[in-house]
XYZ file of N, CA and C in Angstrom:
834
model
N 7.622 11.013 -15.662
C 7.732 12.051 -16.744
C 6.948 12.336 -17.814
N 5.995 13.193 -18.142
C 5.258 12.854 -19.222
C 5.840 12.867 -20.561
N 5.471 12.104 -21.483
C 6.080 11.866 -23.071
C 5.733 13.257 -23.630
N 6.672 12.978 -24.420
C 6.761 14.508 -25.272
C 5.423 14.759 -26.155
N 5.116 15.704 -26.126
C 3.954 16.086 -27.004
C 4.583 16.179 -28.296
N 3.499 15.285 -29.091
C 4.238 15.251 -30.841
C 3.595 16.568 -31.181
N 2.395 17.148 -30.903
C 2.203 18.369 -31.596
C 3.020 19.408 -31.315
N 3.590 19.606 -30.375
C 4.749 20.559 -29.762
C 5.817 20.264 -30.553
N 6.303 18.816 -30.789
C 7.567 18.642 -31.847
C 7.285 19.249 -33.228
N 6.036 18.711 -33.778
C 5.570 19.099 -34.862
C 5.789 20.705 -35.323
N 5.122 21.332 -34.338
C 5.076 22.947 -34.289
C 6.384 23.498 -34.286
N 7.639 22.980 -33.405
C 8.667 23.315 -33.551
C 9.319 23.113 -34.899
N 9.311 21.954 -35.544
C 9.668 21.434 -36.935
C 9.289 22.663 -37.996
N 8.171 22.670 -37.751
C 7.270 23.713 -38.795
C 8.048 25.319 -38.720
N 8.037 25.543 -37.342
C 8.721 26.962 -37.035
C 10.205 26.900 -37.882
N 10.919 25.636 -37.439
C 12.196 25.600 -37.848
C 12.269 25.681 -39.284
N 11.547 25.414 -40.146
C 11.308 24.890 -41.534
C 11.241 26.575 -41.949
N 10.296 26.874 -41.384
C 9.765 28.416 -41.926
C 11.164 29.447 -41.987
N 11.566 29.291 -40.685
C 12.861 30.160 -40.349
C 13.541 29.814 -41.386
N 14.200 28.682 -41.543
C 15.106 28.079 -42.746
C 14.814 28.831 -43.860
N 13.641 28.845 -44.353
C 12.804 29.381 -45.880
C 13.131 30.791 -46.068
N 12.914 31.621 -44.645
C 13.044 33.134 -44.692
C 14.394 33.411 -44.813
N 15.434 32.632 -44.294
C 16.871 32.904 -44.466
C 17.427 32.485 -46.088
N 16.865 31.211 -46.680
C 16.869 31.310 -47.889
C 16.526 32.319 -48.745
N 15.393 32.570 -48.523
C 14.583 33.716 -49.451
C 15.447 34.987 -49.417
N 15.796 35.411 -48.083
C 16.422 36.655 -47.950
C 18.100 36.743 -48.528
N 18.958 35.295 -48.606
C 20.116 35.250 -49.208
C 19.727 35.045 -50.764
N 18.750 34.813 -51.372
C 18.711 34.757 -52.627
C 18.115 36.242 -53.040
N 17.218 37.269 -52.194
C 17.169 38.520 -52.801
C 18.535 39.065 -52.543
N 19.029 39.037 -51.666
C 20.445 39.596 -51.590
C 21.332 39.328 -52.774
N 21.797 38.324 -53.256
C 22.468 37.939 -54.208
C 21.891 38.373 -55.567
N 20.458 38.400 -55.772
C 19.913 39.132 -56.749
C 20.346 40.296 -56.946
N 20.199 41.094 -55.890
C 20.369 42.619 -55.572
C 21.890 43.059 -56.041
N 22.884 42.361 -55.532
C 24.411 42.293 -55.389
C 24.452 42.125 -57.071
N 24.073 41.025 -57.745
C 24.331 40.996 -59.146
C 23.815 41.866 -60.031
N 22.295 42.525 -59.669
C 21.745 43.551 -60.436
C 22.617 44.927 -60.374
N 23.235 45.151 -58.985
C 23.994 46.544 -59.089
C 25.347 46.394 -59.699
N 25.948 45.041 -59.744
C 27.168 45.006 -60.442
C 27.048 45.130 -62.004
N 25.728 44.604 -62.354
C 25.439 44.682 -64.138
C 25.367 45.967 -64.398
N 24.576 47.106 -63.357
C 24.348 48.047 -63.750
C 25.526 48.950 -63.694
N 26.286 48.810 -62.841
C 27.760 49.470 -62.972
C 28.637 49.293 -64.133
N 28.614 47.837 -64.549
C 29.409 47.610 -65.936
C 28.443 48.454 -67.027
N 27.584 48.381 -66.855
C 26.611 49.095 -68.208
C 27.175 50.431 -68.164
N 27.324 51.283 -67.129
C 27.556 52.656 -67.080
C 28.504 52.761 -67.395
N 29.826 51.852 -66.965
C 31.143 52.052 -67.411
C 31.248 51.748 -69.076
N 30.343 51.098 -69.646
C 30.468 50.835 -71.061
C 29.954 52.127 -71.694
N 29.023 52.924 -71.237
C 28.250 54.107 -71.840
C 29.344 55.261 -71.699
N 30.174 55.550 -70.382
C 30.845 56.440 -70.386
C 32.069 56.189 -70.616
N 32.910 55.288 -71.317
C 33.903 55.155 -71.272
C 34.441 55.792 -72.812
N 33.409 56.095 -73.574
C 33.946 56.872 -74.609
C 33.834 58.393 -74.789
N 33.273 58.768 -73.685
C 32.928 60.258 -73.355
C 34.620 60.855 -72.703
N 34.739 62.002 -73.080
C 36.280 62.852 -72.727
C 35.787 64.058 -72.392
N 37.101 64.858 -71.768
C 36.764 66.214 -71.256
C 35.873 66.339 -70.049
N 35.390 67.217 -70.047
C 34.669 67.995 -68.641
C 33.199 67.138 -68.882
N 33.046 66.775 -70.046
C 31.354 66.112 -70.194
C 31.461 64.825 -69.523
N 32.676 64.300 -69.404
C 32.609 62.741 -68.649
C 32.284 62.848 -67.579
N 32.632 63.902 -66.812
C 32.301 63.989 -65.371
C 31.247 64.220 -65.342
N 30.376 65.166 -66.044
C 29.026 65.370 -65.980
C 28.011 64.147 -66.053
N 28.394 63.459 -67.220
C 27.897 62.060 -67.375
C 27.865 61.339 -66.160
N 29.113 61.241 -65.611
C 29.430 60.103 -64.333
C 28.543 60.676 -63.336
N 28.167 61.941 -63.059
C 27.746 62.491 -61.742
C 26.184 62.149 -61.962
N 25.538 62.571 -63.261
C 24.140 62.028 -63.214
C 23.964 60.768 -63.493
N 24.817 59.751 -63.921
C 24.974 58.336 -64.133
C 24.723 57.682 -62.789
N 25.668 58.447 -61.782
C 25.508 57.905 -60.323
C 24.341 58.415 -59.615
N 23.763 59.210 -59.830
C 22.631 59.602 -59.107
C 21.513 58.801 -59.750
N 21.354 58.680 -61.196
C 20.094 57.885 -61.649
C 20.323 56.535 -60.952
N 21.661 56.045 -60.841
C 21.987 54.641 -60.211
C 21.659 54.337 -58.912
N 21.628 55.211 -58.252
C 21.448 55.178 -56.892
C 20.062 55.265 -56.701
N 19.165 56.120 -57.164
C 17.645 56.067 -57.435
C 17.173 54.782 -57.772
N 17.666 54.078 -59.043
C 17.138 52.901 -59.274
C 17.674 52.004 -58.456
N 18.834 52.005 -57.608
C 19.510 51.047 -56.724
C 18.295 50.908 -55.400
N 17.887 52.232 -55.076
C 16.957 52.061 -54.093
C 15.367 51.560 -54.191
N 15.158 51.888 -55.601
C 13.992 51.324 -56.239
C 14.026 49.777 -56.313
N 14.892 49.377 -57.086
C 14.882 47.888 -57.270
C 15.409 47.025 -56.047
N 16.154 47.600 -55.373
C 16.641 46.693 -54.168
C 15.797 46.870 -52.890
N 15.272 48.101 -52.993
C 14.208 48.120 -51.866
C 14.432 47.520 -50.499
N 13.550 46.974 -49.815
C 13.803 46.382 -48.708
C 13.456 44.746 -48.814
N 14.538 44.181 -47.843
C 14.108 42.919 -48.002
C 12.752 42.134 -47.439
N 12.227 42.892 -46.555
C 11.094 42.745 -46.216
C 10.053 42.850 -47.101
N 9.921 43.876 -48.205
C 9.222 43.989 -49.148
C 9.299 42.935 -50.025
N 10.543 42.489 -50.485
C 10.412 41.459 -51.402
C 10.331 39.999 -50.900
N 10.018 39.648 -49.526
C 9.685 38.348 -49.212
C 8.009 38.228 -49.770
N 7.680 37.262 -49.885
C 6.461 36.660 -50.032
C 5.556 36.919 -48.492
N 4.193 37.541 -48.846
C 3.506 37.933 -48.083
C 3.472 37.085 -46.848
N 3.322 35.674 -47.229
C 2.900 34.543 -46.140
C 4.081 34.407 -45.308
N 5.208 34.432 -45.921
C 6.523 34.667 -45.208
C 6.675 35.448 -44.444
N 6.317 37.074 -44.559
C 6.261 38.098 -43.704
C 5.373 37.819 -42.559
N 4.005 37.649 -42.894
C 3.182 37.349 -41.715
C 3.580 36.205 -40.815
N 4.152 35.004 -41.353
C 4.554 34.034 -40.394
C 5.716 34.604 -39.653
N 6.561 35.189 -40.237
C 7.834 35.654 -39.250
C 7.284 36.870 -38.080
N 6.219 37.420 -38.496
C 5.638 38.401 -37.520
C 5.132 37.537 -36.343
N 4.340 36.618 -37.011
C 3.618 36.123 -35.780
C 4.295 35.658 -34.669
N 5.696 35.547 -34.312
C 6.276 35.457 -33.355
C 6.630 36.362 -32.456
N 6.500 37.556 -33.060
C 6.461 38.724 -32.234
C 5.172 39.414 -31.043
N 5.561 39.704 -30.217
C 4.247 39.769 -29.034
C 3.611 41.165 -29.646
N 2.634 41.720 -28.725
C 1.893 43.343 -28.795
C 2.829 44.230 -28.937
N 3.785 44.276 -27.990
C 4.803 45.594 -27.833
C 5.868 45.092 -28.831
N 6.419 44.259 -29.360
C 7.468 44.172 -30.326
C 6.600 44.573 -31.916
N 5.588 44.461 -31.958
C 4.946 44.733 -33.197
C 4.514 45.971 -33.227
N 4.326 46.706 -32.213
C 4.088 48.194 -32.106
C 5.354 49.011 -32.160
N 6.721 48.601 -31.723
C 7.577 49.115 -31.735
C 8.343 48.838 -33.114
N 8.104 47.945 -33.949
C 8.498 47.517 -35.110
C 7.680 48.608 -36.112
N 6.774 48.844 -35.926
C 5.898 49.645 -36.796
C 6.256 51.137 -36.720
N 6.945 51.688 -35.748
C 7.526 52.788 -35.689
C 9.030 52.961 -36.124
N 9.808 51.915 -36.569
C 10.952 52.149 -37.197
C 10.874 52.919 -38.623
N 10.339 52.659 -39.350
C 10.480 53.257 -40.714
C 9.071 52.836 -41.557
N 8.927 53.373 -42.827
C 7.513 52.886 -43.553
C 7.614 51.852 -43.727
N 8.466 50.918 -44.460
C 8.612 49.698 -44.695
C 8.039 48.606 -43.713
N 8.696 48.830 -42.454
C 8.288 48.148 -41.351
C 7.029 48.456 -40.601
N 6.583 49.791 -40.857
C 5.219 50.186 -40.532
C 4.055 49.583 -41.078
N 4.272 49.385 -42.463
C 3.220 48.753 -43.478
C 3.374 47.090 -43.102
N 4.540 46.618 -42.656
C 4.606 45.218 -42.590
C 3.804 44.715 -41.174
N 4.314 45.615 -40.143
C 3.919 45.399 -38.887
C 2.300 45.640 -38.734
N 1.660 46.374 -39.691
C 0.397 46.841 -39.477
C -0.552 46.009 -40.355
N -0.049 44.984 -40.988
C -0.694 44.029 -41.647
C -2.022 43.206 -40.985
N -2.869 43.363 -41.507
C -4.194 43.037 -40.780
C -4.007 41.368 -40.361
N -3.241 40.794 -41.295
C -3.156 39.214 -41.120
C -2.371 38.882 -39.766
N -1.281 39.872 -39.693
C -0.448 39.442 -38.658
C -1.076 39.752 -37.253
N -1.891 40.871 -37.105
C -2.740 41.127 -35.991
C -3.881 40.120 -35.708
N -4.421 39.762 -36.802
C -5.268 38.692 -36.554
C -4.924 37.197 -35.784
N -3.742 37.085 -36.414
C -2.590 35.849 -35.829
C -2.464 36.104 -34.350
N -2.173 37.100 -34.064
C -1.581 37.563 -32.753
C -2.684 37.493 -31.930
N -3.889 37.925 -32.298
C -5.084 38.229 -31.552
C -5.667 36.774 -31.152
N -5.406 35.874 -32.122
C -5.957 34.268 -31.726
C -4.975 33.800 -30.947
N -3.609 33.951 -30.818
C -2.673 33.701 -30.094
C -2.909 34.119 -28.911
N -2.989 35.250 -28.621
C -2.820 35.987 -27.328
C -4.392 35.769 -26.611
N -5.428 35.596 -27.064
C -6.823 35.845 -26.620
C -7.628 34.585 -27.135
N -8.704 34.510 -27.266
C -9.451 33.078 -27.617
C -9.870 33.418 -29.247
N -10.518 32.008 -29.475
C -10.740 31.618 -31.056
C -12.173 31.744 -31.390
N -13.020 32.249 -30.308
C -14.400 32.366 -30.247
C -15.032 33.140 -30.942
N -14.231 34.225 -31.452
C -14.544 35.216 -32.206
C -14.235 35.022 -33.950
N -14.018 33.820 -34.212
C -13.500 33.725 -35.676
C -14.217 34.104 -36.685
N -15.455 34.319 -36.308
C -16.531 35.018 -37.337
C -16.790 36.342 -37.559
N -15.709 37.123 -36.561
C -15.981 38.458 -36.377
C -15.210 39.413 -37.446
N -15.762 40.170 -38.177
C -14.894 41.064 -39.072
C -14.774 42.530 -38.174
N -13.839 42.976 -37.635
C -13.504 44.136 -37.152
C -13.657 45.157 -37.706
N -14.602 46.508 -37.647
C -14.877 47.285 -38.266
C -13.215 48.365 -38.896
N -12.744 48.519 -37.545
C -11.324 49.143 -37.968
C -10.359 48.471 -37.898
N -10.365 46.836 -38.208
C -9.308 46.221 -38.365
C -8.917 45.499 -37.249
N -8.074 44.247 -37.409
C -7.683 43.384 -36.234
C -6.693 44.289 -35.328
N -5.791 45.273 -35.679
C -4.936 45.736 -34.731
C -5.658 46.856 -33.810
N -6.937 47.344 -34.264
C -7.844 48.069 -33.363
C -8.434 47.438 -32.450
N -9.043 46.263 -33.024
C -9.453 45.149 -32.268
C -8.720 44.549 -30.881
N -7.610 44.230 -31.645
C -6.497 43.795 -30.497
C -6.378 44.726 -29.133
N -6.079 45.951 -29.603
C -5.990 46.999 -28.681
C -7.140 47.159 -27.593
N -8.253 47.155 -28.203
C -9.607 47.198 -27.497
C -9.755 46.273 -26.456
N -9.566 44.793 -26.820
C -9.457 43.481 -26.111
C -8.612 43.541 -25.215
N -7.223 44.042 -25.319
C -6.382 44.008 -24.600
C -6.893 44.899 -23.226
N -7.470 46.014 -23.810
C -7.750 46.835 -22.604
C -8.769 46.466 -21.618
N -9.694 45.886 -22.262
C -10.448 45.203 -21.517
C -10.129 44.004 -20.601
N -9.223 43.153 -21.160
C -8.520 42.229 -20.257
C -7.539 42.643 -19.162
N -7.096 43.908 -19.258
C -6.041 44.570 -18.552
C -7.200 45.374 -17.201
N -8.496 45.730 -17.796
C -9.389 46.429 -16.501
C -9.883 45.086 -15.761
N -10.086 43.973 -16.384
C -10.592 42.973 -15.660
C -9.426 42.487 -14.670
N -8.406 42.278 -15.126
C -7.018 41.790 -14.425
C -7.071 42.773 -13.168
N -7.247 44.284 -13.236
C -7.153 45.134 -12.397
C -8.680 44.938 -11.424
N -9.602 44.553 -11.806
C -10.740 44.469 -11.113
C -10.197 43.215 -9.734
N -9.457 42.145 -10.472
C -9.265 41.443 -9.434
C -8.291 41.558 -8.559
N -7.177 42.543 -9.220
C -6.243 43.103 -8.161
C -6.666 43.738 -6.893
N -7.901 44.522 -7.057
C -8.363 45.253 -5.997
C -8.889 44.332 -5.351
N -9.716 43.372 -5.638
C -9.930 42.206 -4.650
C -9.121 41.601 -3.745
N -7.936 41.420 -4.569
C -6.810 40.720 -3.553
C -6.272 41.849 -2.688
N -6.151 43.292 -3.188
C -5.528 44.067 -2.067
C -6.467 44.624 -1.161
N -8.158 44.368 -1.413
C -8.977 44.500 -0.463
C -9.200 46.160 -0.352
N -9.310 46.807 -1.671
C -9.102 48.490 -1.503
C -10.450 48.710 -2.139
N -11.040 49.289 -1.087
C -12.577 49.887 -1.282
C -12.671 51.240 -2.089
N -11.641 51.979 -1.966
C -11.390 53.327 -2.588
C -11.217 52.881 -4.089
N -10.133 51.951 -4.542
C -10.067 51.525 -5.921
C -11.254 50.990 -6.477
N -11.846 50.051 -5.429
C -13.099 49.406 -6.272
C -14.095 50.390 -6.576
N -14.107 51.651 -5.977
C -15.297 52.642 -6.123
C -15.152 53.281 -7.304
N -13.782 53.452 -7.617
C -13.234 54.283 -8.774
C -13.755 53.153 -10.013
N -13.672 51.907 -9.927
C -13.724 51.032 -11.242
C -14.998 50.727 -11.592
N -16.196 51.148 -10.556
C -17.483 50.792 -10.840
C -18.021 52.205 -11.494
N -19.126 52.060 -12.443
C -19.756 53.155 -12.915
C -20.700 53.694 -11.957
N -20.776 55.066 -11.854
C -21.465 55.529 -10.778
C -23.105 55.780 -11.617
N -23.815 54.399 -11.278
C -25.019 54.935 -12.299
C -26.191 53.893 -11.298
N -27.472 54.123 -11.621
C -28.418 53.568 -10.666
C -28.652 52.134 -11.480
N -28.316 51.589 -12.547
C -28.794 50.413 -12.876
C -27.351 49.539 -13.073
N -26.367 49.603 -12.474
C -25.095 48.579 -12.222
C -25.696 47.761 -11.213
N -25.268 46.429 -11.297
C -25.628 45.367 -10.183
C -24.334 44.625 -10.000
N -24.605 43.868 -8.750
C -23.752 42.917 -8.431
C -24.472 41.756 -7.705
N -24.365 40.490 -8.340
C -24.836 39.311 -7.933
C -23.729 38.199 -7.404
N -23.919 37.986 -6.063
C -22.883 37.175 -5.508
C -23.386 35.578 -5.419
N -22.486 34.492 -5.219
C -22.868 33.437 -4.935
C -23.890 33.143 -4.146
N -23.998 33.754 -3.360
C -25.167 33.567 -2.133
C -26.430 33.988 -2.715
N -26.738 34.537 -3.674
C -27.792 34.719 -4.305
C -28.158 36.031 -4.537
N -27.857 36.822 -3.279
C -28.288 37.980 -3.400
C -27.660 39.144 -4.413
N -28.708 40.039 -4.880
C -28.609 40.947 -5.813
C -28.670 42.554 -5.354
N -27.641 43.169 -5.793
C -27.548 44.551 -5.382
C -27.270 45.516 -6.551
N -28.457 46.452 -6.272
C -28.617 47.228 -7.496
C -28.411 48.550 -7.038
N -27.527 49.472 -8.284
C -27.355 50.934 -7.746
C -25.931 50.889 -7.489
N -25.167 52.018 -7.700
C -23.931 52.337 -7.062
C -23.730 52.166 -5.866
N -24.399 52.824 -4.703
C -24.269 52.808 -3.485
C -24.621 51.419 -2.838
N -25.474 50.887 -3.311
C -25.539 49.385 -2.680
C -24.410 48.166 -3.001
N -23.847 48.652 -4.225
C -23.016 47.887 -4.990
C -21.524 48.371 -3.933
N -21.097 49.318 -3.963
C -20.015 49.555 -2.970
C -20.197 49.161 -1.579
N -21.433 49.182 -1.174
C -21.537 48.897 0.407
C -21.360 47.264 0.460
N -21.755 46.831 -0.448
C -21.557 45.217 -0.390
C -19.836 44.935 -0.502
N -19.264 45.205 -1.609
C -17.809 45.085 -1.403
C -17.359 45.779 -0.034
N -17.726 46.630 0.303
C -17.080 47.044 1.822
C -17.447 46.072 2.767
N -18.617 45.511 2.796
C -18.825 44.255 3.894
C -17.794 43.253 3.352
N -17.719 43.099 2.220
C -16.894 41.829 1.593
C -15.506 42.021 2.431
N -14.912 43.284 2.125
C -13.692 43.482 2.411
C -13.432 43.391 3.867
N -14.467 43.781 4.695
C -14.371 43.960 6.086
C -14.176 42.556 6.681
N -14.889 41.583 5.951
C -14.531 40.074 6.794
C -13.254 39.720 6.310
N -12.471 39.773 5.302
C -11.180 39.540 5.101
C -11.091 38.066 5.065
N -9.723 37.715 4.749
C -9.621 36.151 5.025
C -7.978 36.229 5.715
N -7.899 35.261 6.341
C -7.026 35.017 7.164
C -5.464 35.004 6.428
N -4.836 36.132 6.595
C -3.459 36.163 5.880
C -3.277 37.485 5.683
N -3.087 38.357 4.539
C -2.612 39.413 4.255
C -3.935 40.276 4.256
N -3.836 41.274 5.257
C -4.753 42.470 5.102
C -6.409 41.778 5.078
N -7.004 42.766 4.177
C -8.486 42.329 4.209
C -8.780 41.856 2.696
N -7.767 41.258 1.811
C -7.822 41.029 0.605
C -8.104 39.806 0.614
N -8.620 39.195 -0.884
C -8.999 37.794 -0.982
C -8.110 37.318 -2.038
N -7.660 36.192 -1.936
C -6.686 35.512 -3.064
C -7.578 34.792 -3.861
N -7.716 35.009 -5.286
C -8.230 34.671 -6.209
C -7.497 34.365 -7.356
N -7.655 33.233 -8.150
C -6.991 32.893 -9.349
C -8.048 32.448 -10.527
N -7.563 32.977 -11.567
C -8.618 32.964 -12.705
C -8.212 31.992 -13.827
N -8.825 31.406 -14.359
C -8.859 30.141 -15.728
C -9.768 30.331 -16.694
N -9.486 30.147 -17.876
C -10.490 30.235 -18.711
C -11.095 31.492 -18.944
N -10.177 32.853 -19.199
C -11.011 33.847 -19.154
C -11.139 33.974 -20.994
N -12.308 34.429 -21.202
C -12.811 34.870 -22.299
C -13.401 36.133 -22.502
N -13.230 37.107 -23.390
C -13.700 38.383 -23.759
C -14.476 38.645 -25.125
N -15.419 39.462 -25.244
C -16.260 39.620 -26.421
C -16.543 41.337 -26.380
N -16.310 41.678 -27.209
C -16.524 43.255 -27.351
C -17.537 43.484 -28.635
N -18.434 44.256 -28.047
C -19.223 45.189 -29.029
C -19.369 46.560 -28.888
N -18.758 47.502 -29.437
C -18.587 48.758 -29.648
C -18.195 49.272 -28.284
N -18.884 49.752 -27.471
C -18.950 50.455 -26.168
C -19.463 49.424 -25.129
N -19.732 48.181 -25.199
C -20.144 47.212 -24.330
C -19.196 45.914 -24.680
N -18.724 45.470 -23.389
C -18.166 43.947 -23.348
C -18.203 43.338 -22.086
N -17.995 42.064 -22.382
C -18.185 41.255 -21.076
C -17.102 40.004 -21.225
N -16.938 39.677 -20.020
C -15.824 38.717 -19.814
C -16.183 37.576 -18.862
N -16.134 36.480 -19.134
C -16.284 35.197 -18.510
C -15.388 34.457 -18.102
N -15.085 33.809 -16.921
C -13.906 33.247 -16.418
C -14.363 32.111 -15.256
N -13.542 31.412 -14.928
C -13.643 30.655 -13.568
C -12.579 30.846 -12.585
N -13.347 31.410 -11.301
C -12.473 31.810 -10.416
C -12.407 30.854 -9.245
N -11.249 30.866 -8.735
C -10.907 29.944 -7.648
C -10.257 30.834 -6.304
N -10.761 30.350 -5.324
C -10.717 31.131 -4.175
C -10.264 30.216 -3.059
N -9.384 30.730 -2.371
C -8.814 29.766 -1.121
C -9.538 29.838 -0.273
N -11.005 29.241 -0.123
C -11.865 29.127 0.903
C -12.502 27.681 0.903
N -13.356 27.123 1.831
C -14.036 26.367 1.849
C -14.917 26.185 0.691
N -15.681 27.048 -0.160
C -16.551 27.162 -0.935
C -16.214 27.773 -2.280
N -16.497 27.014 -3.462
C -16.249 27.296 -4.831
C -15.598 26.282 -5.697
N -15.101 26.422 -6.506
C -14.986 27.301 -7.570
C -16.124 28.091 -7.934
N -15.876 29.357 -8.828
C -17.109 30.048 -9.171
C -17.059 30.438 -10.829
N -17.938 30.463 -11.392
C -18.289 30.803 -12.672
C -18.706 32.259 -12.634
N -18.038 33.086 -13.461
C -18.174 34.659 -13.088
C -18.344 35.471 -14.503
N -19.408 36.167 -14.483
C -19.290 37.134 -15.724
C -19.283 38.884 -15.131
N -18.318 39.325 -15.799
C -18.263 40.640 -15.545
C -18.655 41.700 -17.012
N -19.437 42.781 -16.978
C -19.784 43.454 -17.947
C -19.307 44.742 -17.889
N -18.423 45.349 -18.655
C -17.936 46.691 -18.881
C -18.853 47.434 -20.065
N -18.820 48.634 -19.726
C -18.996 49.785 -20.580
C -18.144 50.942 -20.624
N -18.049 51.692 -21.960
C -16.942 52.592 -22.169
C -17.458 54.021 -21.924
N -16.944 54.730 -20.985
C -17.579 56.007 -20.688
C -16.548 57.002 -20.784
N -16.466 58.174 -21.308
C -15.499 59.417 -21.123
C -14.182 58.842 -21.488
N -13.964 57.836 -22.279
C -12.683 57.291 -22.485
C -11.984 56.214 -21.465
N -12.893 55.624 -21.002
C -12.469 54.949 -19.686
C -13.277 53.512 -19.766
N -13.007 52.341 -19.424
C -13.849 51.171 -19.244
C -14.422 50.965 -17.711
N -15.622 50.803 -17.321
C -16.250 50.728 -16.204
C -16.843 49.363 -16.175
N -16.759 48.863 -14.850
C -17.454 47.628 -14.661
C -18.921 48.258 -14.399
N -20.089 47.290 -14.823
C -21.475 47.832 -14.516
C -22.292 46.460 -14.124
N -21.784 45.332 -14.330
C -22.088 44.226 -13.555
C -21.412 43.125 -13.467
N -21.507 42.381 -12.064
C -20.569 41.508 -11.815
C -21.856 40.311 -11.248
N -21.453 39.098 -12.020
C -22.291 37.890 -11.635
C -21.454 36.593 -11.182
N -21.670 36.123 -9.883
C -20.938 34.932 -9.840
C -21.702 33.842 -8.938
N -21.596 32.680 -9.388
C -22.095 31.768 -8.838
C -21.320 30.314 -8.849
N -21.609 29.720 -8.012
C -20.909 28.517 -7.633
C -20.794 27.517 -8.741
N -19.545 26.918 -8.972
C -19.591 25.987 -9.896
C -19.875 24.658 -9.537
N -21.011 23.957 -10.121
C -21.537 22.711 -9.880
C -20.692 21.824 -10.282
N -19.977 20.929 -9.440
C -19.285 19.770 -9.899
C -18.914 18.974 -8.902
N -18.959 17.653 -8.894
C -18.765 16.608 -7.743
C -17.535 16.764 -7.074
N -16.246 16.963 -7.769
C -15.122 16.925 -7.319
C -14.369 18.298 -7.767
N -14.746 19.648 -7.039
C -14.225 21.060 -7.145
C -12.506 20.720 -7.139
N -12.109 21.372 -8.116
C -10.821 21.495 -8.284
C -10.155 22.521 -7.413
N -9.148 22.168 -6.492
C -8.321 23.080 -5.506
C -7.271 23.712 -6.167
N -6.932 24.571 -6.807
C -5.410 24.775 -7.244
C -4.561 25.492 -6.609
N -5.226 25.444 -4.891
C -4.377 26.173 -3.943
C -3.314 25.036 -3.080
N -3.808 23.492 -3.667
C -3.252 22.573 -2.854
C -4.024 22.169 -1.475
């Protein structure tokens, strides 16, 4: 059995310490809020104790409304009163869907969940850190969304290969004369019709097993987005006698949808190719 990873243990200890610090800060805020409210009640009682008759009730009603408004303003939200660094750290444990749901609860949570620092941390946790110098024009939340869209369409491309669906493949490629497909054999196919005909031939070969699909597994997937163009690089492993492959897919955004316009696959040169299929 492998020895325990000291970096994982240190990360757990840091996370536990940060969580404990958040709890202490929250408890401190609640105690301050309770003490402030009690003090205000005592002050109101002292101000109103000398008033008699019907005027006392009027003062009491006005005082209650003022105190309620002051309480909302001073108490606010626990999230608002935490240090920004603590809030960002706490939100870093949430995934994409959880952050989106949190932003729809109320205005305070929306502000916290839309924090650019939180989305930058989530981006580098879920994707790659090769874009450290990038400053997204529309913020990290929008950049995360478009990167996720690219990664999803890339996953869809390989699911189509596994299923061997020529119809789905024809929908994914942009119908243009400049699209290209370069396979590991070195052959280059230019134009929509030539590319789709090539995929039809590949699917007709099939692989022994399930239908005409090809079992492929991906590793080291990296994405880069520049406005309406994006490219994804990866290592592809196929359960055949040759490979693995270095692959680059290029996508373009047209009419609200990402289409693949370029696929380049070449055999990975190494002395002892890794076989992840056993």
